[in-house]
Every structure is written in C-alpha cells, then in structure tokens.
Short mmCIF file of C-alpha atoms in Angstrom, two decimals:
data_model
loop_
_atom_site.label_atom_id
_atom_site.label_comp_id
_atom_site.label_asym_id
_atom_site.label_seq_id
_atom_site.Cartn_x
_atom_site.Cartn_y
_atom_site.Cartn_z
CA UNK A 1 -2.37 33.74 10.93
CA UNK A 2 0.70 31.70 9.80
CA UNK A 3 -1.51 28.46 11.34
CA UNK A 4 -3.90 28.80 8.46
CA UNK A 5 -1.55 29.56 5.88
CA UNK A 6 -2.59 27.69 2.57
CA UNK A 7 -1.42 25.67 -0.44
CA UNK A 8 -2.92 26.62 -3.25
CA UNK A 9 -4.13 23.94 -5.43
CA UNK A 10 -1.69 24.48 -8.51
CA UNK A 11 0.95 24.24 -5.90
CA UNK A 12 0.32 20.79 -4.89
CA UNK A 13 -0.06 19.46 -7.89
CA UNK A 14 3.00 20.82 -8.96
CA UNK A 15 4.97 19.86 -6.22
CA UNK A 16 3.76 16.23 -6.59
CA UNK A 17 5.94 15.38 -9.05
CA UNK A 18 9.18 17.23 -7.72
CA UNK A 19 10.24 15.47 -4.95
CA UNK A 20 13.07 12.89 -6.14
CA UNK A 21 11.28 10.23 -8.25
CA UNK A 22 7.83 10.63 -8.36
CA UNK A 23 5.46 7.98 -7.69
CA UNK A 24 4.25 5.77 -11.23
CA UNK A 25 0.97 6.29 -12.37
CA UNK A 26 0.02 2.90 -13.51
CA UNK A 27 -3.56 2.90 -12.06
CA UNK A 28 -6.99 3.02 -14.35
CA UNK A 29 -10.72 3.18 -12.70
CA UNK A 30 -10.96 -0.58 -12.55
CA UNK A 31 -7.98 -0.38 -10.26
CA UNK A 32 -9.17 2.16 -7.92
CA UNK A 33 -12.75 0.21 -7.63
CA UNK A 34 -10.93 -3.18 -6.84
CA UNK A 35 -8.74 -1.23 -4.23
CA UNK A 36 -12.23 0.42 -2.44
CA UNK A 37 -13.96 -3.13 -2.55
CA UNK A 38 -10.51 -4.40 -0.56
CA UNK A 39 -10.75 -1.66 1.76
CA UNK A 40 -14.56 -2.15 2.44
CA UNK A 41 -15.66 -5.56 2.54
CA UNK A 42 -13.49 -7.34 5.11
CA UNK A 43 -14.85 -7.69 9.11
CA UNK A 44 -17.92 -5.71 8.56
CA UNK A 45 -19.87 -8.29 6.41
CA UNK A 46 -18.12 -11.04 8.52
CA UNK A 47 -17.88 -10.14 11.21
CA UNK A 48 -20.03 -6.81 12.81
CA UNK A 49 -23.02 -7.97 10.75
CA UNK A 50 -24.38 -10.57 13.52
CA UNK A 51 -23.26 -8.37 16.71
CA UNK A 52 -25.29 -5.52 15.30
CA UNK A 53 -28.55 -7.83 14.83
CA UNK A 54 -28.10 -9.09 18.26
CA UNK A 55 -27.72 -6.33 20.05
CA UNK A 56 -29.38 -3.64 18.46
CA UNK A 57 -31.46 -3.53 14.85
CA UNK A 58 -32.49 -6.63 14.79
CA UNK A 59 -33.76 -7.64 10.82
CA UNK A 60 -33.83 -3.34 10.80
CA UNK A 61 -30.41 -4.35 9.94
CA UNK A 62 -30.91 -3.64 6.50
CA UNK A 63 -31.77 -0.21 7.50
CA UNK A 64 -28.86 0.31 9.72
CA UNK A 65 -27.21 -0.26 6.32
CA UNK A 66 -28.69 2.10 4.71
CA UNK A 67 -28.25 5.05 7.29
CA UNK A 68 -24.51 4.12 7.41
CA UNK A 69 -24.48 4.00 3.07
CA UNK A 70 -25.98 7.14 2.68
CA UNK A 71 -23.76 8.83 5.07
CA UNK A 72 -21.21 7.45 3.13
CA UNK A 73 -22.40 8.10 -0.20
CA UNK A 74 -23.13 12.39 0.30
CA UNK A 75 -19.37 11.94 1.81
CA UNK A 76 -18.02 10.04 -1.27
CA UNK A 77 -19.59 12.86 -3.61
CA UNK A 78 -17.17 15.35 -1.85
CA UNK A 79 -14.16 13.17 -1.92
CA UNK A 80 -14.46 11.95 -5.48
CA UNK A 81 -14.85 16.14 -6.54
CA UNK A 82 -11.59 16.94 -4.34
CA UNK A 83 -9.86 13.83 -5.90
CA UNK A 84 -10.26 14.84 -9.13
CA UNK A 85 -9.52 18.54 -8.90
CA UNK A 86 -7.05 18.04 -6.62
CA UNK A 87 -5.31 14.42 -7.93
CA UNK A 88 -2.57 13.99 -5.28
CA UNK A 89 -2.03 12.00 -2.52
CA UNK A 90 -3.17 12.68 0.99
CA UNK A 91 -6.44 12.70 1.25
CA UNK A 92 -8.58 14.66 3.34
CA UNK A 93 -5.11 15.75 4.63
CA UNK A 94 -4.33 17.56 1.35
CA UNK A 95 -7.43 18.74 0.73
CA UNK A 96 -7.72 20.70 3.73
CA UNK A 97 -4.43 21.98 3.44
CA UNK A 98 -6.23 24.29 0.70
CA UNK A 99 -9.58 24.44 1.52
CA UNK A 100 -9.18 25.34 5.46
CA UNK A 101 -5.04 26.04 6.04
CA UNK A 102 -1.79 24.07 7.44
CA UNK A 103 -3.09 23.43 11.31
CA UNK A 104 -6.69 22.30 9.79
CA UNK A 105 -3.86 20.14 7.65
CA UNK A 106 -1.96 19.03 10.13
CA UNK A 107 -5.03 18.49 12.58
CA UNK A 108 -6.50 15.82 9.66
CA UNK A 109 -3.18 14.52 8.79
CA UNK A 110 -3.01 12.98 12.40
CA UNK A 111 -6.68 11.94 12.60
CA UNK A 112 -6.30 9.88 9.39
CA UNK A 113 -2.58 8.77 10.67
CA UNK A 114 -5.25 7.30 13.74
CA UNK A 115 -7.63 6.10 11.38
CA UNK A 116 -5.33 4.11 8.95
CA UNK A 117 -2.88 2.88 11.33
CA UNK A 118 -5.28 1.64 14.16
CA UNK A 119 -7.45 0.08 11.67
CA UNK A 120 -4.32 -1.74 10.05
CA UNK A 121 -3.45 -3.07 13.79
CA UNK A 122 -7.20 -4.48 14.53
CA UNK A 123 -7.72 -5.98 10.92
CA UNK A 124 -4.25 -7.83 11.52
CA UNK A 125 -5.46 -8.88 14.60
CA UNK A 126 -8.62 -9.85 13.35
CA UNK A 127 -6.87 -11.84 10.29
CA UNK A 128 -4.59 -13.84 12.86
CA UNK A 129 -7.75 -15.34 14.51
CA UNK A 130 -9.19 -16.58 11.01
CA UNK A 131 -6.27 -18.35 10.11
CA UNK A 132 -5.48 -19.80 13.18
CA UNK A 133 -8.95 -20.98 12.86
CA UNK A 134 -8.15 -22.60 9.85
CA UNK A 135 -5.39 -23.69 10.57
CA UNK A 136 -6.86 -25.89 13.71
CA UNK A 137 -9.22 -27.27 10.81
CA UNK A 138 -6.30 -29.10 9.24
CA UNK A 139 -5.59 -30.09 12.99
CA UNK A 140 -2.33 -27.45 13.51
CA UNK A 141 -2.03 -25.85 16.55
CA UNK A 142 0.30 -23.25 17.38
CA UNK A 143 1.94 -22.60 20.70
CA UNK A 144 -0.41 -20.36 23.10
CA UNK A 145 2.08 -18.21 23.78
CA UNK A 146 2.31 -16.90 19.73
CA UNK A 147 -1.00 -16.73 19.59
CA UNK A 148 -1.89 -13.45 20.63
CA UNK A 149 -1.34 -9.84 22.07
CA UNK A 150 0.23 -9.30 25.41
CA UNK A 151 -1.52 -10.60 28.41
CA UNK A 152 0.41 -12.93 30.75
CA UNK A 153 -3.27 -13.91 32.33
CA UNK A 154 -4.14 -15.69 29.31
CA UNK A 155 -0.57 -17.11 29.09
CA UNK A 156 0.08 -15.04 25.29
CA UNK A 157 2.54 -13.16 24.46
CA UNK A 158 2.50 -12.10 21.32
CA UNK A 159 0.29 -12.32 18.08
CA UNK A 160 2.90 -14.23 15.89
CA UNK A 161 0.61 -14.43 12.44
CA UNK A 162 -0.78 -10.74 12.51
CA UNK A 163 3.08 -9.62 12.61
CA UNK A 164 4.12 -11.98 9.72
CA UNK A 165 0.91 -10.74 7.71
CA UNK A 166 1.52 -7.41 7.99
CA UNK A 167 5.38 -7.94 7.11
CA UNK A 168 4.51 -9.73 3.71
CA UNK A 169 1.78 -7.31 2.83
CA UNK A 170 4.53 -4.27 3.16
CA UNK A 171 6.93 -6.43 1.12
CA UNK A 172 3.92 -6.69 -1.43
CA UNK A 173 3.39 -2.88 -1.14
CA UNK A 174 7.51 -2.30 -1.74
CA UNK A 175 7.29 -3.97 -5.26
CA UNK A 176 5.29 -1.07 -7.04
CA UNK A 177 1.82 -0.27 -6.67
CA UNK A 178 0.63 -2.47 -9.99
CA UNK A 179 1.95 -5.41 -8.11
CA UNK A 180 -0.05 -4.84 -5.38
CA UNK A 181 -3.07 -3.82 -7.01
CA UNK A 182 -3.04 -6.40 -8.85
CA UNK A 183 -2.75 -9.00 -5.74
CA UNK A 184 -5.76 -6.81 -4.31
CA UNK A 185 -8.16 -7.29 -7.57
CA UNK A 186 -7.46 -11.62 -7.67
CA UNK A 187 -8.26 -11.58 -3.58
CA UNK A 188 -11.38 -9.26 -4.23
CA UNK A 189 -12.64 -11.43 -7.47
CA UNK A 190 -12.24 -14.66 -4.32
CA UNK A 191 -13.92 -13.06 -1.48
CA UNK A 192 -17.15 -11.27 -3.72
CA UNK A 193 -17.24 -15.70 -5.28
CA UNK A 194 -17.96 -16.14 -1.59
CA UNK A 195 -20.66 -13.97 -0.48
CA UNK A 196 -22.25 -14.03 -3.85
CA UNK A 197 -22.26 -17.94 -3.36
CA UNK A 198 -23.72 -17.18 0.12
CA UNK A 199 -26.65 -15.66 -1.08
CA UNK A 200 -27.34 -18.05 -3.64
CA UNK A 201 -27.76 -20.68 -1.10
CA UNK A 202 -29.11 -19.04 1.49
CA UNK A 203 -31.67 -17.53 -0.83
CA UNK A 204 -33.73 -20.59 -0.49
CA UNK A 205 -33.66 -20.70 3.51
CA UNK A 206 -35.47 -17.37 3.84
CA UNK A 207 -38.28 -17.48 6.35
CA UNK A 208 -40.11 -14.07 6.47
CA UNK A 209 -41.20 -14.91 9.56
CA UNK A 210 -37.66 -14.41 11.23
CA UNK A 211 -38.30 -10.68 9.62
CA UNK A 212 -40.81 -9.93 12.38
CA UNK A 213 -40.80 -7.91 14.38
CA UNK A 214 -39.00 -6.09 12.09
CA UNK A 215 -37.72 -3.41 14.28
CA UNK A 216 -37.60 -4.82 18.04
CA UNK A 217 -35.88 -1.82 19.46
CA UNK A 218 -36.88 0.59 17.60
CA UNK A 219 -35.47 3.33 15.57
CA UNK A 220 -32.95 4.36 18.23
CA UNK A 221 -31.64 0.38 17.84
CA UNK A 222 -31.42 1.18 14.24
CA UNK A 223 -29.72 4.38 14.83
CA UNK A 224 -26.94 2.19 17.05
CA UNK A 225 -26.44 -0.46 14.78
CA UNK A 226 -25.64 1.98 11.69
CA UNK A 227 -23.00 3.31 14.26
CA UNK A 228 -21.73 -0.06 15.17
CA UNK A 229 -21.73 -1.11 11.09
CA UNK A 230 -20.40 1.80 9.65
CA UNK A 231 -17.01 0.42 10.45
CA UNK A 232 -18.00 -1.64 7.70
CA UNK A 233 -17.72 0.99 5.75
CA UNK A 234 -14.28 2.41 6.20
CA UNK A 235 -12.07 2.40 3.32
CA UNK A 236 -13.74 4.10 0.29
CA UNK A 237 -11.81 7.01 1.43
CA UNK A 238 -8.38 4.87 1.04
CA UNK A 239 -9.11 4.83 -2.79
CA UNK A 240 -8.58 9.05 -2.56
CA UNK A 241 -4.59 8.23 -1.18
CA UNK A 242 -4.01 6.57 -4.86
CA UNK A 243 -4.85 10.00 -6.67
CA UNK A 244 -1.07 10.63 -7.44
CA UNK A 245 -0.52 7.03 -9.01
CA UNK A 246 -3.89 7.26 -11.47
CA UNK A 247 -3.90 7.48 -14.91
CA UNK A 248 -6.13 10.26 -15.65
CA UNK A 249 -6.96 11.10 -11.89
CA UNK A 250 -9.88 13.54 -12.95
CA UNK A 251 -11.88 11.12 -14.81
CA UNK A 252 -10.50 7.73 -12.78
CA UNK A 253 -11.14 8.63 -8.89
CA UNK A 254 -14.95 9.75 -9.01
CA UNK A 255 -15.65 6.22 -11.01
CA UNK A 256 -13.09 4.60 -8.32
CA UNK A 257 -14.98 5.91 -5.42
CA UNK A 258 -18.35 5.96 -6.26
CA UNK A 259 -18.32 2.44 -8.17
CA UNK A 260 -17.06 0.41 -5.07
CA UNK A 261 -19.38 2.16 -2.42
CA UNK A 262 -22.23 1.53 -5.00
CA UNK A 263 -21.19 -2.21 -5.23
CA UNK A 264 -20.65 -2.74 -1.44
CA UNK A 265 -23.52 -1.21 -0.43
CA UNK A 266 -25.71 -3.14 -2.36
CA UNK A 267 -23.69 -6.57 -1.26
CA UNK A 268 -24.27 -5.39 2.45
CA UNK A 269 -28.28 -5.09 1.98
CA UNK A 270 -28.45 -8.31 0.20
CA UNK A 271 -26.55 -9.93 2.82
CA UNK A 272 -28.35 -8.36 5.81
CA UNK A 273 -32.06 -9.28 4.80
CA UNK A 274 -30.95 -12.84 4.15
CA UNK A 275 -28.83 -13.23 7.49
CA UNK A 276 -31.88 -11.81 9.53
CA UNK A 277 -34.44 -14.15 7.13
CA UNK A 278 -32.07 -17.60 7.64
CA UNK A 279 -31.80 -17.50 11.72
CA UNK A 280 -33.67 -15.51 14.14
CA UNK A 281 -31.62 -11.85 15.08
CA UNK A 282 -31.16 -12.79 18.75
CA UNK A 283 -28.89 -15.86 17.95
CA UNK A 284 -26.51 -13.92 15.66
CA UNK A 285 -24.37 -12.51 18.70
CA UNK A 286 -21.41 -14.70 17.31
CA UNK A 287 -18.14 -13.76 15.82
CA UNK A 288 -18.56 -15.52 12.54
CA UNK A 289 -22.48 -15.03 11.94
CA UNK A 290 -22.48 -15.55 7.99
CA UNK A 291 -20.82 -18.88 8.65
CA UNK A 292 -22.77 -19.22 11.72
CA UNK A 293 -26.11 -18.97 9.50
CA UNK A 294 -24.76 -21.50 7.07
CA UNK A 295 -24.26 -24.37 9.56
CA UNK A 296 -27.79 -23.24 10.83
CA UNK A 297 -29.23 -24.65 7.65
CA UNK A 298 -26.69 -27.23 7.22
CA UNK A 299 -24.70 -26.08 4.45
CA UNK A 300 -21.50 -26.64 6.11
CA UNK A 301 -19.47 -27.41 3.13
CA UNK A 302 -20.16 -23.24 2.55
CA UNK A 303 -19.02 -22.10 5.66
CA UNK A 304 -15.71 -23.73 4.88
CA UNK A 305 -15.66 -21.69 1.33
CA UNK A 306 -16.72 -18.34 4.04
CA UNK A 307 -13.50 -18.99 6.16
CA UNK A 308 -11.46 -18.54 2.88
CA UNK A 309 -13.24 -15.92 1.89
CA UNK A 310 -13.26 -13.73 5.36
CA UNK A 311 -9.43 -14.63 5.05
CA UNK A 312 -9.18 -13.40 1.84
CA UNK A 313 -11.45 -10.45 2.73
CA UNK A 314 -9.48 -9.33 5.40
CA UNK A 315 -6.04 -9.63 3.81
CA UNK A 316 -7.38 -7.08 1.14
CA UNK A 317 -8.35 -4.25 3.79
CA UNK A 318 -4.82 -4.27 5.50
CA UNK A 319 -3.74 -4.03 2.08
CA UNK A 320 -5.31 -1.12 1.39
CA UNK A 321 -4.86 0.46 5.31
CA UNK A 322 -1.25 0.15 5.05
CA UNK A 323 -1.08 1.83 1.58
CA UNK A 324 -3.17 4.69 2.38
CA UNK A 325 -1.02 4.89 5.55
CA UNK A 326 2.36 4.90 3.60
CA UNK A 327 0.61 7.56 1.10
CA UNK A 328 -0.53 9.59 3.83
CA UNK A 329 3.05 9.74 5.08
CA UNK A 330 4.39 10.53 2.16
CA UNK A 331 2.33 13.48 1.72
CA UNK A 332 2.90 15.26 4.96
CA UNK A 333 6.19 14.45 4.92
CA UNK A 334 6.72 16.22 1.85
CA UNK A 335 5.45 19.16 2.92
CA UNK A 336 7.89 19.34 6.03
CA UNK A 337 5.20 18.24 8.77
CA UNK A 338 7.35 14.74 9.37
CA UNK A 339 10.22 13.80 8.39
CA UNK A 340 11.29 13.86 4.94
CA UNK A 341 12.92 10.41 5.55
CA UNK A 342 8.74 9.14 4.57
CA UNK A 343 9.37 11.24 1.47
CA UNK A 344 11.85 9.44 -0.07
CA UNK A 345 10.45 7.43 -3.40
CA UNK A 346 12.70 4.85 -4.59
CA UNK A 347 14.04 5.26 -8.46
CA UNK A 348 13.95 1.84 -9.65
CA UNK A 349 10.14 0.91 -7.87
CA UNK A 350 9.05 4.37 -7.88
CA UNK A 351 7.80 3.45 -4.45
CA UNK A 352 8.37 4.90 -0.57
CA UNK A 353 9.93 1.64 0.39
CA UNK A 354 11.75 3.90 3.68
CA UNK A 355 8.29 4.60 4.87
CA UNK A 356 6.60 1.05 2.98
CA UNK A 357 9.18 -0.56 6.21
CA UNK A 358 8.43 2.24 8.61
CA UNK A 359 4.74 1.77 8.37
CA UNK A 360 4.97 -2.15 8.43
CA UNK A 361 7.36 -2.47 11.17
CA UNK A 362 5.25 0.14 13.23
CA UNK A 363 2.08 -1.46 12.62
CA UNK A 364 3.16 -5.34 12.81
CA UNK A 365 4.37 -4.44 16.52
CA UNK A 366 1.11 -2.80 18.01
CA UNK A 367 -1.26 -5.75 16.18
CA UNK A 368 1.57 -8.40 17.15
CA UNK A 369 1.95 -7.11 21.21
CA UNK A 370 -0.62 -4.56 21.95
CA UNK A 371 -4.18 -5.51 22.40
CA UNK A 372 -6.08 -3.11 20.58
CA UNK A 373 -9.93 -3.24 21.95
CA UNK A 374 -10.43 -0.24 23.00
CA UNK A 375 -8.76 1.74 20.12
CA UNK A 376 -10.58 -0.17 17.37
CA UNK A 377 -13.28 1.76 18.06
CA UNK A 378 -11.35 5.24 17.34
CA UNK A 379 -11.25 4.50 13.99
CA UNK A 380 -15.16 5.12 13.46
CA UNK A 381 -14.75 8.93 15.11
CA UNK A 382 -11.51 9.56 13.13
CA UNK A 383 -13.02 8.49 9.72
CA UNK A 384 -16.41 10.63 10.54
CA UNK A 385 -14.17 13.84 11.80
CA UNK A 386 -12.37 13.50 8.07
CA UNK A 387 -15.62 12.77 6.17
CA UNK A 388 -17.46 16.25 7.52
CA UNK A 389 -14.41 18.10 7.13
CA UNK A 390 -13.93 16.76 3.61
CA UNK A 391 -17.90 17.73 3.27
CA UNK A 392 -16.99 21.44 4.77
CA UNK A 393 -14.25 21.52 2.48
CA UNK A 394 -16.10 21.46 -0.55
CA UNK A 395 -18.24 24.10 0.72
CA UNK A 396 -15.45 26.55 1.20
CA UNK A 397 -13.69 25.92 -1.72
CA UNK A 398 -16.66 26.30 -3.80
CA UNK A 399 -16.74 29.93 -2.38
CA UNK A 400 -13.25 30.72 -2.22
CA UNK A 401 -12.19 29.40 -5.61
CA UNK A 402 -15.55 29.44 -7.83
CA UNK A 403 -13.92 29.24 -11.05
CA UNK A 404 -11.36 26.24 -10.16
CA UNK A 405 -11.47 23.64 -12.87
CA UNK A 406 -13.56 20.16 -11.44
CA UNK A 407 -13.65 17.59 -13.80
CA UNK A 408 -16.22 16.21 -11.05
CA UNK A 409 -18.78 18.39 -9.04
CA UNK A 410 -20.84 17.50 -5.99
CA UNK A 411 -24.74 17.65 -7.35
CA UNK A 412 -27.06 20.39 -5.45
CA UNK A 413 -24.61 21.99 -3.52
CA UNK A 414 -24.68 23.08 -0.58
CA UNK A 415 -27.24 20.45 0.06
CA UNK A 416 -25.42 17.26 -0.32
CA UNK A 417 -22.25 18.38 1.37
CA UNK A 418 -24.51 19.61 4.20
CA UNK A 419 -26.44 16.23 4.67
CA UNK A 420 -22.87 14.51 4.99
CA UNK A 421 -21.90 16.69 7.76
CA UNK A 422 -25.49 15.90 9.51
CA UNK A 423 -25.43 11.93 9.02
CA UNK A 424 -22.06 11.73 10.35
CA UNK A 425 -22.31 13.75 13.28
CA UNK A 426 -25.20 11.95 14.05
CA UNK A 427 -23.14 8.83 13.86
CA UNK A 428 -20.76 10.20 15.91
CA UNK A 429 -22.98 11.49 18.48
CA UNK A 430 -24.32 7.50 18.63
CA UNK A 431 -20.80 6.54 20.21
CA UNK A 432 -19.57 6.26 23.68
CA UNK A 433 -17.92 9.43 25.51
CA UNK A 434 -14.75 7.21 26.52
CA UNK A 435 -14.22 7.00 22.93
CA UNK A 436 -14.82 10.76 22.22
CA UNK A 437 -12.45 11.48 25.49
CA UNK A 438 -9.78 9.25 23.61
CA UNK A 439 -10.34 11.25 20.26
CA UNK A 440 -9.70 14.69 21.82
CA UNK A 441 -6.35 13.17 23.93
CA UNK A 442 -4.64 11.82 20.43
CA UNK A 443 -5.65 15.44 18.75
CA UNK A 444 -4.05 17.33 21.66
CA UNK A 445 -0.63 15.26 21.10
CA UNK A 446 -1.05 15.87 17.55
CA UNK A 447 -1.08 19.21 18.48
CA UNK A 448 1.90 19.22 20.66
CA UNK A 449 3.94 17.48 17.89
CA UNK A 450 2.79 19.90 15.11
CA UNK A 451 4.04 23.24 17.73
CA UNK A 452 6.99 21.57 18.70
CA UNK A 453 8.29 20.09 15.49
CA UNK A 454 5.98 20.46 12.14
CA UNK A 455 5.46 24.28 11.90
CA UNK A 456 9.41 25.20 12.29
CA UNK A 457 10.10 22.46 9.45
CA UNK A 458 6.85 22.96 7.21
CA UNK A 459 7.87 24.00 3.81
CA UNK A 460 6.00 26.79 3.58
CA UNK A 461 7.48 28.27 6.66
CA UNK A 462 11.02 27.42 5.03
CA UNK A 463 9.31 28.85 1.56
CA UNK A 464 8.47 32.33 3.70
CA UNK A 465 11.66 32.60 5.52
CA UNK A 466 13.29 32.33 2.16
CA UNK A 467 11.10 35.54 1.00
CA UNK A 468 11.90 37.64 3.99
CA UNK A 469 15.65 37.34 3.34
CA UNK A 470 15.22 37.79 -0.03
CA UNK A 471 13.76 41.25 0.87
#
C-alpha cells in the first residue's frame, strides 16, 4: 500500500516553506485574475475560433462555447476549494497527493508535466508565425532555414524566434514573480483593448442572416467543436500553481480562478456570435479568422491592431505555461519524485532560477526543432484527465476529512463535482483514439520513471525508512 501513501494536508503546507528560501508571496487576487486571462485568451480566440465554425458548429459556435465553459466552470469550483484549503504549489499534482495517495500524485504530476510543457512548445510555435508575419509587414524577411521546426523537405531547420521567445520569457520569470506578473497584467490590459475594439466595430456588420442555419451539423457538430475549442480554455488551472506566492491564498485563489474564467468566457461568446454574424461559417477555415472577418468588412486598419494583439495574446499564455511548469517542478521535486536540483529557490529572487533555465532551455529546443502537430493535441486529454481527478478529489476529501477547514467550498456537492467529471469525459470521449493511444504511452513512461527512480527517493519513503530505524 506504500503506492498510495498520503500527505496530509498540514504537512504540505508546512513543508512549503522549509525548503531553503521559500518562494515570496507578493501576489493579491487582481494578480492571479490577470495571470488566468494570460493563460486563457491566446490561440483559442485567434486562432481555433474560425477552424471550429468551418468544420464543425457552424454559428452553434456560441454553444460549443458554452459546453466547453461550463465544463470548465464545475472544474474551476473544485480547484479554487483545493487552492484555498490547500494554498501550495502543484496543482492537481498536490492535491491528489492527499486526496488519492503518492502514485495518483505522481501519475498527475506527469500528466500536467505533458500538459504545461507541450502547450508551452505549440504556443511558441504558434507565436513565431505571428511575428514573422509581422515582421514581413514592415517588409523583413528572415532566412527560410530559421524559420521553422525540422523538416529538410521544406528546406527549415529550426524555429529561430519561438527559441528566443521562450529564452526571454524564462529570463522574465528568473527576476521574481512580481516582475513577471506584472509584465503579464500590461500585455493582458493590450490584448482585451483589441478584442474589445473588435467587437465594437464589428458590432455594426452583424447580419443575422449569416446566423442561419444556426446549427448545420447538428448537435454532434456542436459537441466536436466544444472539443476542438476547449483548448481555448486551458490555463485557468495555471492560476492554482501560484497558490504558494499569494497573499492570503484562501481568500485570493477562488476570486483568481473564478474571476478570469467568468471574464473569458463571456469575451469568447461575444466574439463567437459576432464572427459567425460578420462572414458566413464556411469561409472561416483560416488561421487568422478574427482578422480574416475584419478585412471581410474592410476594416483593415483593425486587423493590423489584431496582429498586435494575437502577439501580445500569445506571449501572455507561454508566460503563464512556463511558470506553472517551473512551479510544478518545484513541487514534485520537493517531495523527492525529481530531482531536488528543481527545488532549489534562489535567496536573493526567492525564485527556482535552476529549474526557471531547465524549463526554458527544455522547452525552447522542442518548439525551436521539433514539430509539434501531433502532440498539441495531448494537451486537451491531459488537462481533462487533471480536471476530473481534481473533481474526484474533492469528493474524497470531503469524506475523508469532513471537518478540514475551506475557506472556499464547492456549492451542492456531490453534484457539481460530479457534472465536471461527466462534461469532461464527454469531451474527452469527442477526441481521436491516436490521441488517447498517445496519452496512455506517456503515462506508462511516467510510470516506469516513478518505479525506477521517484518511489526509492520520495520523501516520504526516506521519512519511513527513518522511522523503522528509529525503532
């Protein structure tokens, strides 16, 4: 039974100030809601908004939306009660490490390890292509070869800008978490300027007619395209990795979480109906489809204002990605699962700078060499897996430890927590068995890794074998 052994929850929040320096708590709620709007609006509003029209929901968009927020809301209920009784870093990692035990841990730990890092790559990526697009508007071109990832056919070699971004934004991150956040909140203030001034144009190029038919295929098309959008979604949980760094974590993470779903959610319907209402669904198959729509109506001095903002969008969400990966790190680490090298906290920037470079270098060389198609799309099952175990979590905990202090609790219990489990397994089911086939493969190597290395060196097996020589 050693494989479920758990941390109780005055445990970890005792040890999360023992390790060397401990990480500054310099974050309030308007922090943590800046950080979630980084994380959240980025590629989805620009860029999986038109696809998903196209190919699947057509102006049911708005729906899509909808299925995907309220998934994500019952799932941000559960987080922001965890992250408030249980204000240290980790995550759904942590969590589980008391609700469920250390392989549970472990087995979350390297799902969200998947979901952070692989999302960091792909936004990168993603980022590179928008500025080299701007760049070409000021007529610079840069050589083909530094262009992109890896593929001789196309004559690149590697993805020059996505490595330099991700570089600068872990220098950013090394220079104490106020610093960044505060970097975060002046690129959020820029990109929300931008869609808010895209819906006060296109506003008045609504034709209700491009609404019908409303749902041409169906509700299964809906059901597809809040799979495909709910990548659009991904980052509220990022805000949960900053627990350990907030100033009064019990009152500061539920407003965090909850405020910049709220926000996004309602920017993402907004934007939807008037996407679908300016140009007809079955044109928006492009890669840029709010600037796209724009030039449609021949407001082209906007879609230059939509390339900064998509620039500035994206920037924000590896922002966040990396930090929740360095967090996430930190955490396990501490607790003997990796390294304690991604423990180490630096005394003068109360930062993980070690792991800050780890993370960056790591990162910078799969979105700079490796082309990352295919895994992109593991970041949608990895984020689900966490959200229903999170959801499970609160359930178990609720039985196990009834009289556990919660500055937040999850309304109508076991209701709420049991509709996020069923939305987001019935997202998952909506995506492709390759991708489900590649989820179970990086689990099993997690696995293999956790046998062969993290359960000689977890601390409570060193805490235990410490015990039994005592006696």
């Amino acid at each position: 039974m050693s494989l479920f052994r758990k941390k109780s929850i005055e445990a970890l929040i005792h040890e999360s100030g023992k390790t060397g320096a401990a990480l500054k708590k310099d974050l309030g709620a308007f922090d943590l809601t800046m950080l979630g709007i980084g994380a959240i609006i980025g590629t989805g509003v620009f860029v999986l908004t038109g696809v998903a029209a196209a190919k699947h929901a057509g102006p049911s968009l708005v729906l899509s939306f909808i299925l995907s927020g309220l998934a994500c809301v019952f799932a941000a209920l559960c987080y922001a009660e965890f992250a408030s009784t249980v204000p240290v870093s980790g995550s759904a990692y942590t969590y589980s490490y008391a609700a469920f035990g250390e392989i549970i841990a472990w087995i979350l730990g390297w799902d969200l390890i998947l979901e952070y890092g692989v999302a960091a790559s792909a936004v990168a990526a993603g980022w590179s292509g928008y500025f080299q697009g701007l760049l070409s508007g000021f007529g610079i071109e840069l050589p083909k070869a530094l262009t992109s990832a890896y593929d001789p056919a196309k004559g690149t070699f590697i993805d020059l800008p996505a490595i330099l971004i991700v570089l600068f934004i872990t220098l950013l991150l090394t220079q104490g978490v106020k610093k960044s956040a505060r970097f975060n909140a002046v690129m959020v203030v820029i990109k929300v300027a931008v869609i808010l001034l895209f819906i006060a144009v296109g506003a008045w190029y609504v034709k209700p007619e491009n609404w019908t038919p409303f749902m041409p295929f169906g509700f299964s098309g809906v059901a597809a395209g809040a799979a495909t959008v709910f990548f659009a979604y991904l980052g509220f949980d990022a805000v949960s990795t900053a627990a350990e760094e907030v100033r009064n974590p019990q009152r500061n993470m539920p407003i965090g979480i909850i405020a910049s779903l709220a926000i996004c959610t309602l920017l993402y319907i907004v934007v939807s109906l008037i996407l679908t209402g300016i140009v007809p669904y079955d044109q928006l198959g492009v890669k840029n489809p709010v600037a796209f729509a724009l030039n449609y109506i021949h407001q082209d001095w906007v879609a230059g204002f939509i390339s900064i903002g998509a620039i500035t969008g994206i920037t924000t969400v590896l922002l966040v990605m990396l930090y929740a990966q360095t967090r996430l790190f930190y955490a396990i680490s501490r607790d003997g699962l990796l390294p304690k090298l991604f423990a180490k906290v630096s005394e003068r920037k109360q930062t993980p700078i070690i792991n800050s470079w780890v993370t960056g270098v790591g990162v910078s060389f799969f979105s700079g060499v490796v082309p990352l198609n295919k895994l992109a799309e593991l970041t949608n099952i990895g984020t689900l897996f966490a959200f229903m175990m999170v959801s499970i979590g609160i359930l178990v905990l609720r039985k196990t430890e009834p009289n556990l202090k919660r500055s937040f609790t999850v309304p109508f219990v076991p209701w709420i927590p049991l509709a996020s489990v069923a939305f987001c397994g019935y997202l998952a089911l909506q995506l492709p068995a390759t991708t489900w086939i590649s989820f179970a493969s990086w689990l099993l190597i997690g696995l293999v890794i956790y046998f062969l290395y993290g359960r000689k060196h977890s601390a409570l097996n060193e805490h235990a074998n410490v015990e039994k020589q005592a006696g």
